[in-house]
């Protein structure tokens, strides 16, 4: 187990969580829903990778040892119950992030607020 790597992942995860919250709490930023989704997904990915390493699991692709698995891969490995509320919530936030990355997200903040709060 690489404690230095785990600590680095956890520190970066905390920073990403804080960035997500700071962006969302700035009412003058019109892109805050998307920004929150980007940073909260990054935070969760780093957190889950630290957890996987701590559990002795690999975070790398077996055929590409320099490439780490995606957030979706981490979620599937750590939260094996497909019906677990946390997993379902993360999957919805990932979907929001992916849509925001590749297209325009309609601003339905009232729809997303419960998801965002649960994700934190």
PDB file of C-alpha atoms in Angstrom:
ATOM      1  CA  UNK A   1       0.000   0.000   0.000  1.00  0.00           C
ATOM      2  CA  UNK A   2       1.397   3.380  -1.042  1.00  0.00           C
ATOM      3  CA  UNK A   3       0.546   5.707   1.853  1.00  0.00           C
ATOM      4  CA  UNK A   4       2.049   8.748   0.154  1.00  0.00           C
ATOM      5  CA  UNK A   5      -0.133   8.242  -2.922  1.00  0.00           C
ATOM      6  CA  UNK A   6      -3.218   7.687  -0.761  1.00  0.00           C
ATOM      7  CA  UNK A   7      -2.519  10.903   1.176  1.00  0.00           C
ATOM      8  CA  UNK A   8      -1.973  12.854  -2.049  1.00  0.00           C
ATOM      9  CA  UNK A   9      -5.242  11.536  -3.482  1.00  0.00           C
ATOM     10  CA  UNK A  10      -7.110  12.424  -0.288  1.00  0.00           C
ATOM     11  CA  UNK A  11      -5.645  15.943  -0.159  1.00  0.00           C
ATOM     12  CA  UNK A  12      -6.563  16.609  -3.796  1.00  0.00           C
ATOM     13  CA  UNK A  13     -10.008  15.134  -3.207  1.00  0.00           C
ATOM     14  CA  UNK A  14     -10.609  17.557  -0.326  1.00  0.00           C
ATOM     15  CA  UNK A  15      -9.471  20.472  -2.480  1.00  0.00           C
ATOM     16  CA  UNK A  16     -11.822  19.426  -5.274  1.00  0.00           C
ATOM     17  CA  UNK A  17     -14.722  19.139  -2.797  1.00  0.00           C
ATOM     18  CA  UNK A  18     -13.999  22.650  -1.554  1.00  0.00           C
ATOM     19  CA  UNK A  19     -13.770  23.989  -5.109  1.00  0.00           C
ATOM     20  CA  UNK A  20     -17.139  22.421  -5.915  1.00  0.00           C
ATOM     21  CA  UNK A  21     -18.776  24.041  -2.911  1.00  0.00           C
ATOM     22  CA  UNK A  22     -17.115  27.415  -3.504  1.00  0.00           C
ATOM     23  CA  UNK A  23     -18.233  27.495  -7.131  1.00  0.00           C
ATOM     24  CA  UNK A  24     -21.778  26.526  -6.279  1.00  0.00           C
ATOM     25  CA  UNK A  25     -21.985  29.184  -3.572  1.00  0.00           C
ATOM     26  CA  UNK A  26     -21.118  32.001  -6.005  1.00  0.00           C
ATOM     27  CA  UNK A  27     -24.470  33.220  -7.343  1.00  0.00           C
ATOM     28  CA  UNK A  28     -22.823  35.455  -9.956  1.00  0.00           C
ATOM     29  CA  UNK A  29     -21.352  32.456 -11.801  1.00  0.00           C
ATOM     30  CA  UNK A  30     -23.863  31.257 -14.362  1.00  0.00           C
ATOM     31  CA  UNK A  31     -21.924  28.037 -15.034  1.00  0.00           C
ATOM     32  CA  UNK A  32     -21.915  26.987 -11.388  1.00  0.00           C
ATOM     33  CA  UNK A  33     -24.059  23.852 -11.722  1.00  0.00           C
ATOM     34  CA  UNK A  34     -21.688  22.459 -14.331  1.00  0.00           C
ATOM     35  CA  UNK A  35     -18.601  23.609 -12.411  1.00  0.00           C
ATOM     36  CA  UNK A  36     -19.902  21.929  -9.285  1.00  0.00           C
ATOM     37  CA  UNK A  37     -20.463  18.700 -11.222  1.00  0.00           C
ATOM     38  CA  UNK A  38     -16.926  18.756 -12.650  1.00  0.00           C
ATOM     39  CA  UNK A  39     -15.230  19.268  -9.303  1.00  0.00           C
ATOM     40  CA  UNK A  40     -17.468  16.982  -7.242  1.00  0.00           C
ATOM     41  CA  UNK A  41     -16.875  14.160  -9.722  1.00  0.00           C
ATOM     42  CA  UNK A  42     -13.142  14.777  -9.528  1.00  0.00           C
ATOM     43  CA  UNK A  43     -13.322  14.753  -5.729  1.00  0.00           C
ATOM     44  CA  UNK A  44     -15.216  11.469  -5.644  1.00  0.00           C
ATOM     45  CA  UNK A  45     -12.910   9.848  -8.173  1.00  0.00           C
ATOM     46  CA  UNK A  46      -9.812  10.697  -6.156  1.00  0.00           C
ATOM     47  CA  UNK A  47     -11.472   9.629  -2.904  1.00  0.00           C
ATOM     48  CA  UNK A  48     -12.574   6.280  -4.347  1.00  0.00           C
ATOM     49  CA  UNK A  49      -9.149   5.633  -5.857  1.00  0.00           C
ATOM     50  CA  UNK A  50      -7.562   6.212  -2.445  1.00  0.00           C
ATOM     51  CA  UNK A  51     -10.075   3.762  -0.949  1.00  0.00           C
ATOM     52  CA  UNK A  52      -9.309   1.170  -3.612  1.00  0.00           C
ATOM     53  CA  UNK A  53      -5.552   1.450  -3.076  1.00  0.00           C
ATOM     54  CA  UNK A  54      -6.074   1.208   0.677  1.00  0.00           C
ATOM     55  CA  UNK A  55      -8.048  -1.998   0.075  1.00  0.00           C
ATOM     56  CA  UNK A  56      -5.230  -3.420  -2.058  1.00  0.00           C
ATOM     57  CA  UNK A  57      -7.111  -3.040  -5.342  1.00  0.00           C
ATOM     58  CA  UNK A  58      -5.529  -1.735  -8.514  1.00  0.00           C
ATOM     59  CA  UNK A  59      -6.707   1.570  -9.967  1.00  0.00           C
ATOM     60  CA  UNK A  60      -4.943   0.910 -13.276  1.00  0.00           C
ATOM     61  CA  UNK A  61      -6.101  -0.796 -16.457  1.00  0.00           C
ATOM     62  CA  UNK A  62      -4.486  -4.233 -16.716  1.00  0.00           C
ATOM     63  CA  UNK A  63      -3.501  -3.644 -20.362  1.00  0.00           C
ATOM     64  CA  UNK A  64      -2.420  -0.004 -19.814  1.00  0.00           C
ATOM     65  CA  UNK A  65      -0.526   0.180 -16.512  1.00  0.00           C
ATOM     66  CA  UNK A  66      -0.062   3.983 -16.741  1.00  0.00           C
ATOM     67  CA  UNK A  67      -3.782   4.696 -17.186  1.00  0.00           C
ATOM     68  CA  UNK A  68      -6.168   4.760 -14.230  1.00  0.00           C
ATOM     69  CA  UNK A  69      -9.781   3.657 -14.358  1.00  0.00           C
ATOM     70  CA  UNK A  70     -12.566   6.194 -14.669  1.00  0.00           C
ATOM     71  CA  UNK A  71     -14.903   7.451 -11.975  1.00  0.00           C
ATOM     72  CA  UNK A  72     -17.563   5.145 -13.398  1.00  0.00           C
ATOM     73  CA  UNK A  73     -15.185   2.202 -12.951  1.00  0.00           C
ATOM     74  CA  UNK A  74     -14.395   3.233  -9.386  1.00  0.00           C
ATOM     75  CA  UNK A  75     -18.071   3.543  -8.514  1.00  0.00           C
ATOM     76  CA  UNK A  76     -18.799   0.062  -9.874  1.00  0.00           C
ATOM     77  CA  UNK A  77     -15.902  -1.496  -7.969  1.00  0.00           C
ATOM     78  CA  UNK A  78     -16.493   0.260  -4.637  1.00  0.00           C
ATOM     79  CA  UNK A  79     -20.296   0.331  -4.609  1.00  0.00           C
ATOM     80  CA  UNK A  80     -21.158  -3.145  -5.871  1.00  0.00           C
ATOM     81  CA  UNK A  81     -24.877  -2.849  -5.052  1.00  0.00           C
ATOM     82  CA  UNK A  82     -26.418  -1.220  -8.131  1.00  0.00           C
ATOM     83  CA  UNK A  83     -29.399  -0.047  -6.076  1.00  0.00           C
ATOM     84  CA  UNK A  84     -27.391   1.651  -3.320  1.00  0.00           C
ATOM     85  CA  UNK A  85     -28.604   5.267  -2.984  1.00  0.00           C
ATOM     86  CA  UNK A  86     -25.084   6.703  -2.962  1.00  0.00           C
ATOM     87  CA  UNK A  87     -24.159   4.833  -6.144  1.00  0.00           C
ATOM     88  CA  UNK A  88     -27.357   5.922  -7.899  1.00  0.00           C
ATOM     89  CA  UNK A  89     -26.769   9.531  -6.850  1.00  0.00           C
ATOM     90  CA  UNK A  90     -23.175   9.482  -8.076  1.00  0.00           C
ATOM     91  CA  UNK A  91     -24.257   8.006 -11.393  1.00  0.00           C
ATOM     92  CA  UNK A  92     -26.718  10.873 -11.888  1.00  0.00           C
ATOM     93  CA  UNK A  93     -24.038  13.457 -11.064  1.00  0.00           C
ATOM     94  CA  UNK A  94     -21.657  11.712 -13.493  1.00  0.00           C
ATOM     95  CA  UNK A  95     -24.353  11.915 -16.165  1.00  0.00           C
ATOM     96  CA  UNK A  96     -24.738  15.651 -15.474  1.00  0.00           C
ATOM     97  CA  UNK A  97     -20.968  16.114 -15.700  1.00  0.00           C
ATOM     98  CA  UNK A  98     -20.753  14.183 -18.960  1.00  0.00           C
ATOM     99  CA  UNK A  99     -23.599  16.141 -20.529  1.00  0.00           C
ATOM    100  CA  UNK A 100     -22.018  19.404 -19.389  1.00  0.00           C
ATOM    101  CA  UNK A 101     -18.672  18.372 -20.831  1.00  0.00           C
ATOM    102  CA  UNK A 102     -19.978  17.428 -24.253  1.00  0.00           C
ATOM    103  CA  UNK A 103     -23.045  19.605 -24.679  1.00  0.00           C
ATOM    104  CA  UNK A 104     -25.154  22.215 -22.945  1.00  0.00           C
ATOM    105  CA  UNK A 105     -26.973  21.423 -19.736  1.00  0.00           C
ATOM    106  CA  UNK A 106     -30.320  23.058 -19.278  1.00  0.00           C
ATOM    107  CA  UNK A 107     -30.291  24.827 -15.937  1.00  0.00           C
ATOM    108  CA  UNK A 108     -32.724  22.887 -13.831  1.00  0.00           C
ATOM    109  CA  UNK A 109     -31.171  23.754 -10.514  1.00  0.00           C
ATOM    110  CA  UNK A 110     -34.268  22.860  -8.533  1.00  0.00           C
ATOM    111  CA  UNK A 111     -34.060  19.339  -9.977  1.00  0.00           C
ATOM    112  CA  UNK A 112     -30.351  18.978  -9.219  1.00  0.00           C
ATOM    113  CA  UNK A 113     -30.119  20.651  -5.799  1.00  0.00           C
ATOM    114  CA  UNK A 114     -31.103  17.498  -3.843  1.00  0.00           C
ATOM    115  CA  UNK A 115     -28.612  15.427  -5.851  1.00  0.00           C
ATOM    116  CA  UNK A 116     -25.844  17.942  -5.283  1.00  0.00           C
ATOM    117  CA  UNK A 117     -26.510  18.138  -1.560  1.00  0.00           C
ATOM    118  CA  UNK A 118     -26.568  14.349  -1.246  1.00  0.00           C
ATOM    119  CA  UNK A 119     -23.319  14.117  -3.178  1.00  0.00           C
ATOM    120  CA  UNK A 120     -21.538  16.362  -0.688  1.00  0.00           C
TER     121      UNK A 120
END
